[in-house]
Amino acid sequence: MLEQFVAVMPGTLGPALLVMCMSVMLTVGEGRDKPISSRWRLWGILIGLVAAIVFAGLRASAVINQRTFINYPVLWCCVVIDLLLIVLVFVNRLITRNWRRHAAVMHLANLVAALGIALTVFYALPDVILQLTIWVEPGDPIFTSDMLLRALGFVLGIIASAVIAAIFRTMRSTAVRPAFLSAVLVVLVIQLMQHLTGLLQIMQARTLRFPHIAFVMLAWLINNKSGLIMAQAFIFLIPAVASVVAGLRMPVSAKRLAADVNAATVRKHKAFRRRAIAAAAWSVVAMIGVTATLTLGVAAINQQPTLSPPEAYSLKDGVATIPFSQVEDGHLHRFEYKAKDGTVMRFIIIKKNGGAYGIGLDACENCGDAGYYEKDGKIICKKCEVAINLATIGFKGGCDPIPFPYKTGSGKITIQTADLDALSAHFQ
């Protein structure tokens, strides 16, 4: 679940913040007083989403195996539209004030915003949508608790992005306009940097040579993708602080209010102060949530599993002996052996569902001596993260442990060390 959440939330946060920012900057009137072009932004979301689903489906089915073929022209359009959006936000006051006098300009602004939303959603969401393809592990039933947890992580990631954007939006009425406007501009500038980074990566892959300074800057941007996403959230500290200041400066006591101010105005001022402080507080919570996801969450899913320590066993006269009682619990047991050529080897034993024992080297033909570990009742290759079918442990092929001869009987497993010596090359 955590893996899906960490993948989905950062991938959808950028488009969610863009939709929110454009909604705040270009919203005018209510009901019939709203320009018909205000609906174009919604159409931008829908068109971008449908296109992203189609593109993700084509990639998943290998119909399109070179995504740069599509992303290259899309990113060029994104960069151009991002620049237009920055200009649009700078002059949004002129556009929205008395918009009926220049309705065509208002419609053009909404068209640019709709295009920006559609392109950003289309570029950002295919990788998120492809998370749907890993809900079910190969060979597992469709409906399992693991699948439901992965689905929950996916849904929670989308919900979290929408909630974070909605929380930041609450400050539109409590923070002074320049503070909120500055945050929106920084969000758009960071989005431009993200799109430009993707474009330059493709251009570099096409043998375009960059000056050293430009290459260093590109490498920094690539290595700090998470930092840029956190910056998009933390920039809303500006309106958060402005919101608190505006709330605290609102007079609510009789000494600070004029004599002719009525009780209704006092209640209005108190309500504004409460809204301002609450909006700022929830915004800080949202920023902390984004940071925790991109630091602690990422660290948790990228944590490298460690192999369990080797267990003791009897080794005498070229025969290794392990009693059934030591390995009959159905869990993975690891053992170590030093071959005649000095190579330190490992082998594993696990009791399978049918009562037989799965025995093999702690290595495979595909991934070498990376080893296996046990997680949630499954035996997983440490290198490729493939879950091994317990029934096939002891048989040659694929990512299964490399088998070797052994005998069972009289309550014990016996292994000739000469058979292990012959396989020492797998650990060299």
Short mmCIF file of C-alpha atoms in Angstrom, two decimals:
data_model
loop_
_atom_site.label_atom_id
_atom_site.label_comp_id
_atom_site.label_asym_id
_atom_site.label_seq_id
_atom_site.Cartn_x
_atom_site.Cartn_y
_atom_site.Cartn_z
CA MET A 1 0.00 0.00 0.00
CA LEU A 2 2.76 2.44 0.94
CA GLU A 3 4.56 1.85 -2.35
CA GLN A 4 1.46 2.78 -4.37
CA PHE A 5 0.75 5.81 -2.17
CA VAL A 6 4.31 7.12 -2.49
CA ALA A 7 4.20 6.67 -6.28
CA VAL A 8 0.73 8.16 -6.82
CA MET A 9 0.61 11.15 -4.48
CA PRO A 10 3.69 13.00 -5.86
CA GLY A 11 2.64 12.16 -9.41
CA THR A 12 -0.81 13.70 -9.00
CA LEU A 13 0.07 16.61 -6.70
CA GLY A 14 1.49 18.80 -9.49
CA PRO A 15 -1.62 18.61 -11.71
CA ALA A 16 -3.86 19.09 -8.65
CA LEU A 17 -1.99 22.25 -7.63
CA LEU A 18 -2.13 23.58 -11.20
CA VAL A 19 -5.91 23.06 -11.38
CA MET A 20 -6.31 24.78 -8.01
CA CYS A 21 -4.08 27.72 -8.94
CA MET A 22 -5.86 28.35 -12.24
CA SER A 23 -9.24 28.06 -10.53
CA VAL A 24 -8.31 30.74 -8.00
CA MET A 25 -6.64 33.06 -10.49
CA LEU A 26 -9.40 32.93 -13.15
CA THR A 27 -12.61 32.46 -11.16
CA VAL A 28 -15.06 35.33 -11.66
CA GLY A 29 -18.76 35.56 -10.91
CA GLU A 30 -21.16 32.85 -9.88
CA GLY A 31 -23.88 30.94 -11.68
CA ARG A 32 -24.93 32.71 -14.88
CA ASP A 33 -22.43 35.49 -14.24
CA LYS A 34 -19.54 33.10 -14.89
CA PRO A 35 -18.07 33.08 -18.39
CA ILE A 36 -18.90 29.98 -20.41
CA SER A 37 -15.18 29.47 -20.97
CA SER A 38 -14.70 28.68 -17.25
CA ARG A 39 -15.90 25.16 -18.09
CA TRP A 40 -13.01 24.70 -20.47
CA ARG A 41 -10.68 24.07 -17.53
CA LEU A 42 -12.83 21.09 -16.54
CA TRP A 43 -12.71 19.87 -20.12
CA GLY A 44 -8.94 20.21 -19.95
CA ILE A 45 -8.86 17.83 -16.96
CA LEU A 46 -11.11 15.29 -18.68
CA ILE A 47 -9.30 15.37 -22.03
CA GLY A 48 -5.89 15.09 -20.36
CA LEU A 49 -7.10 12.21 -18.19
CA VAL A 50 -8.60 10.24 -21.10
CA ALA A 51 -5.48 10.78 -23.20
CA ALA A 52 -3.27 9.66 -20.28
CA ILE A 53 -5.34 6.49 -19.81
CA VAL A 54 -5.07 5.66 -23.52
CA PHE A 55 -1.32 6.34 -23.56
CA ALA A 56 -0.76 4.26 -20.41
CA GLY A 57 -2.76 1.41 -21.93
CA LEU A 58 -0.68 1.49 -25.11
CA ARG A 59 2.52 1.45 -23.07
CA ALA A 60 1.30 -1.39 -20.87
CA SER A 61 0.41 -3.49 -23.92
CA ALA A 62 3.78 -2.66 -25.57
CA VAL A 63 2.05 -1.07 -28.56
CA ILE A 64 4.18 1.98 -27.74
CA ASN A 65 7.58 1.08 -26.34
CA GLN A 66 9.27 4.45 -26.97
CA ARG A 67 7.38 6.97 -24.86
CA THR A 68 9.77 9.76 -25.85
CA PHE A 69 8.17 9.67 -29.30
CA ILE A 70 5.04 11.15 -27.67
CA ASN A 71 6.59 13.02 -24.74
CA TYR A 72 9.01 15.06 -26.86
CA PRO A 73 6.38 17.19 -28.69
CA VAL A 74 4.16 17.22 -25.58
CA LEU A 75 6.97 18.68 -23.45
CA TRP A 76 7.69 21.37 -26.05
CA CYS A 77 4.03 22.38 -25.84
CA CYS A 78 4.15 22.21 -22.02
CA VAL A 79 7.12 24.59 -21.84
CA VAL A 80 5.43 27.12 -24.15
CA ILE A 81 2.12 26.92 -22.25
CA ASP A 82 3.90 27.19 -18.87
CA LEU A 83 5.46 30.47 -19.97
CA LEU A 84 2.06 31.74 -21.09
CA LEU A 85 0.51 30.71 -17.78
CA ILE A 86 3.16 32.65 -15.85
CA VAL A 87 2.39 35.75 -17.90
CA LEU A 88 -1.34 35.13 -17.47
CA VAL A 89 -1.00 34.99 -13.66
CA PHE A 90 1.01 38.24 -13.66
CA VAL A 91 -1.82 40.08 -15.44
CA ASN A 92 -4.76 38.08 -14.08
CA ARG A 93 -6.12 41.10 -12.21
CA LEU A 94 -6.47 42.98 -15.49
CA ILE A 95 -8.16 39.96 -17.09
CA THR A 96 -10.69 39.22 -14.34
CA ARG A 97 -11.63 42.80 -13.43
CA ASN A 98 -14.68 43.87 -15.44
CA TRP A 99 -14.14 40.86 -17.67
CA ARG A 100 -17.34 41.46 -19.66
CA ARG A 101 -15.72 44.50 -21.24
CA HIS A 102 -13.07 42.23 -22.74
CA ALA A 103 -14.75 38.83 -22.76
CA ALA A 104 -12.54 37.59 -25.58
CA VAL A 105 -9.45 38.06 -23.42
CA MET A 106 -11.13 36.15 -20.59
CA HIS A 107 -11.99 33.30 -22.93
CA LEU A 108 -8.42 33.24 -24.26
CA ALA A 109 -7.04 33.06 -20.70
CA ASN A 110 -9.33 30.13 -19.88
CA LEU A 111 -8.28 28.42 -23.12
CA VAL A 112 -4.59 28.73 -22.22
CA ALA A 113 -5.32 27.41 -18.70
CA ALA A 114 -7.31 24.49 -20.13
CA LEU A 115 -4.48 23.59 -22.51
CA GLY A 116 -1.94 23.80 -19.68
CA ILE A 117 -4.06 21.54 -17.46
CA ALA A 118 -4.66 19.01 -20.26
CA LEU A 119 -0.99 18.80 -21.20
CA THR A 120 0.22 18.58 -17.58
CA VAL A 121 -2.30 15.85 -16.73
CA PHE A 122 -1.42 13.92 -19.90
CA TYR A 123 2.32 14.08 -19.18
CA ALA A 124 2.14 13.33 -15.44
CA LEU A 125 -0.53 10.64 -15.14
CA PRO A 126 0.55 7.71 -17.38
CA ASP A 127 3.23 6.62 -14.89
CA VAL A 128 0.63 6.90 -12.12
CA ILE A 129 -1.94 4.89 -14.09
CA LEU A 130 0.62 2.18 -14.79
CA GLN A 131 0.66 1.50 -11.04
CA LEU A 132 -2.66 -0.25 -11.69
CA THR A 133 -0.79 -3.02 -13.50
CA ILE A 134 1.08 -4.12 -10.37
CA TRP A 135 -1.89 -4.54 -8.06
CA VAL A 136 -1.80 -8.30 -8.58
CA GLU A 137 1.42 -10.31 -8.37
CA PRO A 138 1.92 -12.85 -11.19
CA GLY A 139 0.31 -16.16 -10.30
CA ASP A 140 -1.74 -14.72 -7.41
CA PRO A 141 -5.57 -14.69 -7.33
CA ILE A 142 -7.12 -11.39 -8.39
CA PHE A 143 -8.90 -10.65 -5.13
CA THR A 144 -6.49 -10.85 -2.22
CA SER A 145 -5.78 -8.72 0.81
CA ASP A 146 -2.53 -7.55 -0.80
CA MET A 147 -4.39 -6.43 -3.92
CA LEU A 148 -6.91 -4.51 -1.82
CA LEU A 149 -4.11 -2.81 0.11
CA ARG A 150 -2.39 -1.79 -3.13
CA ALA A 151 -5.70 -0.45 -4.46
CA LEU A 152 -6.22 1.45 -1.21
CA GLY A 153 -2.76 3.01 -1.48
CA PHE A 154 -3.51 4.08 -5.06
CA VAL A 155 -6.84 5.69 -4.13
CA LEU A 156 -5.44 7.35 -1.01
CA GLY A 157 -2.62 8.86 -3.08
CA ILE A 158 -5.13 10.54 -5.42
CA ILE A 159 -7.31 11.68 -2.51
CA ALA A 160 -4.30 13.09 -0.65
CA SER A 161 -3.28 15.24 -3.64
CA ALA A 162 -6.82 16.58 -4.04
CA VAL A 163 -7.13 17.31 -0.31
CA ILE A 164 -3.74 19.07 -0.16
CA ALA A 165 -4.68 21.31 -3.10
CA ALA A 166 -8.09 22.02 -1.51
CA ILE A 167 -6.42 22.96 1.80
CA PHE A 168 -4.10 25.43 0.09
CA ARG A 169 -7.10 26.87 -1.77
CA THR A 170 -8.75 27.85 1.51
CA MET A 171 -6.15 30.60 1.93
CA ARG A 172 -7.39 32.47 -1.15
CA SER A 173 -9.82 34.42 1.04
CA THR A 174 -7.71 34.80 4.20
CA ALA A 175 -4.25 35.67 2.87
CA VAL A 176 -3.52 38.98 1.19
CA ARG A 177 -3.70 38.60 -2.58
CA PRO A 178 0.00 39.33 -3.32
CA ALA A 179 1.05 36.53 -0.95
CA PHE A 180 -1.16 33.94 -2.63
CA LEU A 181 -0.22 35.26 -6.07
CA SER A 182 3.48 34.86 -5.32
CA ALA A 183 2.94 31.24 -4.26
CA VAL A 184 1.05 30.50 -7.50
CA LEU A 185 3.85 32.03 -9.57
CA VAL A 186 6.48 29.88 -7.85
CA VAL A 187 4.35 26.75 -8.40
CA LEU A 188 4.21 27.57 -12.12
CA VAL A 189 7.94 28.30 -12.31
CA ILE A 190 8.73 24.94 -10.66
CA GLN A 191 6.35 23.23 -13.08
CA LEU A 192 8.20 24.90 -15.94
CA MET A 193 11.49 23.60 -14.51
CA GLN A 194 10.08 20.07 -14.28
CA HIS A 195 8.84 20.09 -17.87
CA LEU A 196 12.08 21.67 -19.09
CA THR A 197 14.09 18.99 -17.28
CA GLY A 198 12.14 16.24 -19.03
CA LEU A 199 12.60 17.95 -22.39
CA LEU A 200 16.35 18.41 -21.92
CA GLN A 201 16.73 14.76 -20.88
CA ILE A 202 15.19 13.68 -24.18
CA MET A 203 17.32 16.15 -26.11
CA GLN A 204 20.47 14.89 -24.37
CA ALA A 205 19.52 11.30 -25.21
CA ARG A 206 19.37 12.42 -28.85
CA THR A 207 23.09 13.31 -28.68
CA LEU A 208 22.59 17.03 -28.05
CA ARG A 209 25.74 18.31 -26.34
CA PHE A 210 25.38 20.67 -23.37
CA PRO A 211 27.97 23.00 -21.85
CA HIS A 212 29.39 21.70 -18.58
CA ILE A 213 27.41 24.17 -16.44
CA ALA A 214 24.16 23.28 -18.20
CA PHE A 215 24.89 19.57 -17.74
CA VAL A 216 25.53 20.07 -14.00
CA MET A 217 22.28 22.00 -13.63
CA LEU A 218 20.37 19.30 -15.51
CA ALA A 219 21.87 16.60 -13.29
CA TRP A 220 20.90 18.58 -10.20
CA LEU A 221 17.30 18.94 -11.41
CA ILE A 222 17.06 15.23 -12.21
CA ASN A 223 18.44 14.25 -8.80
CA ASN A 224 16.15 16.65 -6.93
CA LYS A 225 12.73 15.82 -8.37
CA SER A 226 11.34 15.15 -4.90
CA GLY A 227 12.78 18.42 -3.62
CA LEU A 228 10.98 20.37 -6.35
CA ILE A 229 7.68 18.71 -5.44
CA MET A 230 8.20 19.61 -1.77
CA ALA A 231 9.05 23.16 -2.81
CA GLN A 232 5.69 23.43 -4.60
CA ALA A 233 4.01 22.62 -1.31
CA PHE A 234 6.25 24.65 1.02
CA ILE A 235 5.93 27.80 -1.05
CA PHE A 236 2.41 28.08 0.39
CA LEU A 237 4.07 29.03 3.67
CA ILE A 238 3.98 32.55 2.23
CA PRO A 239 0.17 32.82 2.13
CA ALA A 240 -0.02 30.76 5.34
CA VAL A 241 2.02 33.36 7.24
CA ALA A 242 0.09 36.16 5.54
CA SER A 243 -3.16 34.47 6.54
CA VAL A 244 -2.14 34.28 10.21
CA VAL A 245 -0.96 37.90 10.20
CA ALA A 246 -4.21 39.06 8.59
CA GLY A 247 -6.23 37.11 11.15
CA LEU A 248 -4.29 38.47 14.13
CA ARG A 249 -4.54 42.03 12.83
CA MET A 250 -8.32 41.77 12.53
CA PRO A 251 -9.74 43.80 15.48
CA VAL A 252 -12.08 41.74 17.64
CA SER A 253 -12.03 43.60 20.97
CA ALA A 254 -14.14 46.57 21.96
CA LYS A 255 -11.08 48.74 22.60
CA ARG A 256 -9.84 48.36 19.02
CA LEU A 257 -13.22 48.76 17.33
CA ALA A 258 -14.98 52.01 16.55
CA ALA A 259 -17.94 52.90 18.71
CA ASP A 260 -20.41 52.56 15.86
CA VAL A 261 -19.35 49.01 14.94
CA ASN A 262 -22.18 46.57 15.65
CA ALA A 263 -22.03 43.05 17.08
CA ALA A 264 -22.43 41.45 13.65
CA THR A 265 -19.18 43.02 12.49
CA VAL A 266 -17.41 41.78 15.61
CA ARG A 267 -18.61 38.24 14.91
CA LYS A 268 -17.50 38.59 11.31
CA HIS A 269 -14.02 39.63 12.39
CA LYS A 270 -13.77 36.74 14.86
CA ALA A 271 -14.91 34.27 12.20
CA PHE A 272 -12.28 35.61 9.78
CA ARG A 273 -9.55 35.21 12.39
CA ARG A 274 -10.60 31.61 13.07
CA ARG A 275 -10.68 30.79 9.34
CA ALA A 276 -7.31 32.44 8.73
CA ILE A 277 -5.53 30.59 11.52
CA ALA A 278 -7.24 27.28 10.68
CA ALA A 279 -6.35 27.61 6.98
CA ALA A 280 -2.72 28.31 7.83
CA ALA A 281 -2.53 25.47 10.36
CA TRP A 282 -4.02 22.91 7.96
CA SER A 283 -1.70 24.13 5.23
CA VAL A 284 1.31 23.46 7.45
CA VAL A 285 -0.09 19.97 8.14
CA ALA A 286 -0.38 19.41 4.38
CA MET A 287 3.23 20.53 3.85
CA ILE A 288 4.41 18.15 6.56
CA GLY A 289 2.43 15.35 4.91
CA VAL A 290 4.08 15.97 1.54
CA THR A 291 7.51 16.06 3.15
CA ALA A 292 6.92 12.85 5.12
CA THR A 293 5.73 11.06 1.98
CA LEU A 294 8.75 12.09 -0.07
CA THR A 295 11.32 11.43 2.66
CA LEU A 296 10.20 8.83 5.19
CA GLY A 297 7.84 7.11 2.76
CA VAL A 298 10.41 6.87 -0.02
CA ALA A 299 13.07 5.69 2.44
CA ALA A 300 10.74 2.98 3.73
CA ILE A 301 9.96 1.50 0.32
CA ASN A 302 13.58 1.74 -0.84
CA GLN A 303 14.95 0.10 2.28
CA GLN A 304 17.13 -2.81 1.27
CA PRO A 305 16.11 -6.09 2.92
CA THR A 306 18.87 -7.83 4.84
CA LEU A 307 19.51 -11.55 4.70
CA SER A 308 18.93 -13.47 7.89
CA PRO A 309 22.08 -14.77 9.58
CA PRO A 310 23.17 -18.34 8.84
CA GLU A 311 22.16 -21.06 11.29
CA ALA A 312 24.34 -23.68 12.89
CA TYR A 313 24.37 -27.31 11.68
CA SER A 314 26.45 -30.45 11.99
CA LEU A 315 29.37 -30.91 9.57
CA LYS A 316 31.40 -34.10 9.85
CA ASP A 317 33.34 -36.29 7.43
CA GLY A 318 32.19 -34.38 4.40
CA VAL A 319 28.49 -34.56 5.30
CA ALA A 320 26.29 -31.68 6.41
CA THR A 321 23.37 -32.75 8.61
CA ILE A 322 20.28 -30.68 9.47
CA PRO A 323 17.52 -32.26 11.61
CA PHE A 324 13.89 -31.93 10.45
CA SER A 325 13.01 -30.29 13.77
CA GLN A 326 15.23 -27.32 12.89
CA VAL A 327 13.47 -26.52 9.59
CA GLU A 328 9.92 -27.84 9.89
CA ASP A 329 8.28 -24.50 10.78
CA GLY A 330 7.67 -23.55 7.12
CA HIS A 331 10.01 -20.53 7.25
CA LEU A 332 13.20 -19.85 5.33
CA HIS A 333 16.37 -21.21 6.92
CA ARG A 334 19.80 -20.14 5.69
CA PHE A 335 23.08 -21.99 6.14
CA GLU A 336 26.70 -21.19 5.31
CA TYR A 337 29.47 -23.45 4.06
CA LYS A 338 33.11 -22.79 3.19
CA ALA A 339 34.10 -24.75 0.09
CA LYS A 340 37.47 -26.43 -0.40
CA ASP A 341 38.63 -23.57 -2.65
CA GLY A 342 37.89 -21.10 0.17
CA THR A 343 34.64 -19.73 -1.28
CA VAL A 344 31.99 -18.96 1.32
CA MET A 345 28.69 -20.37 0.08
CA ARG A 346 25.09 -20.23 1.31
CA PHE A 347 22.22 -22.65 0.90
CA ILE A 348 18.60 -22.49 2.00
CA ILE A 349 15.99 -24.96 3.22
CA ILE A 350 12.23 -24.45 3.58
CA LYS A 351 9.47 -26.92 4.28
CA LYS A 352 6.85 -26.70 1.52
CA ASN A 353 3.10 -27.05 1.85
CA GLY A 354 3.07 -30.69 0.78
CA GLY A 355 5.54 -31.69 3.46
CA ALA A 356 8.52 -31.92 1.11
CA TYR A 357 11.57 -29.73 1.56
CA GLY A 358 12.72 -27.07 -0.87
CA ILE A 359 16.51 -27.07 -0.85
CA GLY A 360 18.95 -25.14 -3.03
CA LEU A 361 21.76 -22.62 -3.11
CA ASP A 362 21.06 -19.11 -1.86
CA ALA A 363 21.68 -18.04 -5.46
CA CYS A 364 20.11 -18.41 -8.90
CA GLU A 365 21.24 -18.51 -12.52
CA ASN A 366 19.72 -15.10 -13.31
CA CYS A 367 20.63 -12.92 -10.32
CA GLY A 368 23.74 -14.60 -8.99
CA ASP A 369 24.38 -14.78 -5.25
CA ALA A 370 22.07 -11.88 -4.24
CA GLY A 371 20.13 -14.34 -2.09
CA TYR A 372 16.54 -14.74 -0.97
CA TYR A 373 14.55 -13.35 1.92
CA GLU A 374 11.16 -14.08 3.42
CA LYS A 375 8.39 -11.47 3.46
CA ASP A 376 4.70 -11.94 4.21
CA GLY A 377 5.04 -15.68 3.79
CA LYS A 378 6.74 -15.41 0.39
CA ILE A 379 10.31 -16.17 -0.64
CA ILE A 380 11.61 -13.23 -2.66
CA CYS A 381 14.78 -12.75 -4.70
CA LYS A 382 16.68 -9.81 -3.18
CA LYS A 383 17.92 -8.51 -6.53
CA CYS A 384 14.89 -8.67 -8.83
CA GLU A 385 12.13 -8.74 -6.16
CA VAL A 386 10.46 -11.75 -7.83
CA ALA A 387 8.36 -13.90 -5.50
CA ILE A 388 9.43 -17.53 -5.88
CA ASN A 389 6.82 -20.25 -6.20
CA LEU A 390 7.46 -22.55 -3.22
CA ALA A 391 6.48 -25.60 -5.25
CA THR A 392 9.36 -25.01 -7.70
CA ILE A 393 12.12 -24.59 -5.11
CA GLY A 394 14.43 -27.54 -5.66
CA PHE A 395 13.93 -27.51 -9.44
CA LYS A 396 16.27 -25.91 -11.94
CA GLY A 397 15.35 -22.84 -13.96
CA GLY A 398 14.36 -19.17 -13.87
CA CYS A 399 14.96 -17.31 -10.63
CA ASP A 400 14.60 -20.45 -8.51
CA PRO A 401 17.44 -21.41 -6.14
CA ILE A 402 20.03 -23.58 -7.87
CA PRO A 403 19.33 -27.16 -6.75
CA PHE A 404 21.87 -29.76 -5.60
CA PRO A 405 21.64 -33.39 -4.44
CA TYR A 406 20.56 -34.21 -0.89
CA LYS A 407 18.92 -37.03 1.04
CA THR A 408 16.19 -37.15 3.66
CA GLY A 409 15.51 -39.88 6.18
CA SER A 410 15.77 -40.81 9.84
CA GLY A 411 14.50 -37.35 10.78
CA LYS A 412 17.26 -35.42 9.10
CA ILE A 413 18.54 -33.90 5.84
CA THR A 414 22.02 -34.88 4.71
CA ILE A 415 24.11 -33.08 2.10
CA GLN A 416 27.44 -34.22 0.68
CA THR A 417 29.85 -31.31 0.86
CA ALA A 418 31.43 -32.49 -2.40
CA ASP A 419 28.18 -31.52 -4.14
CA LEU A 420 28.45 -28.03 -2.64
CA ASP A 421 32.12 -27.75 -3.59
CA ALA A 422 31.20 -28.38 -7.22
CA LEU A 423 28.90 -25.32 -7.20
CA SER A 424 31.21 -22.82 -5.49
CA ALA A 425 31.59 -20.81 -8.73
CA HIS A 426 28.12 -19.36 -8.19
CA PHE A 427 29.47 -17.38 -5.20
CA GLN A 428 32.71 -16.16 -6.76
#
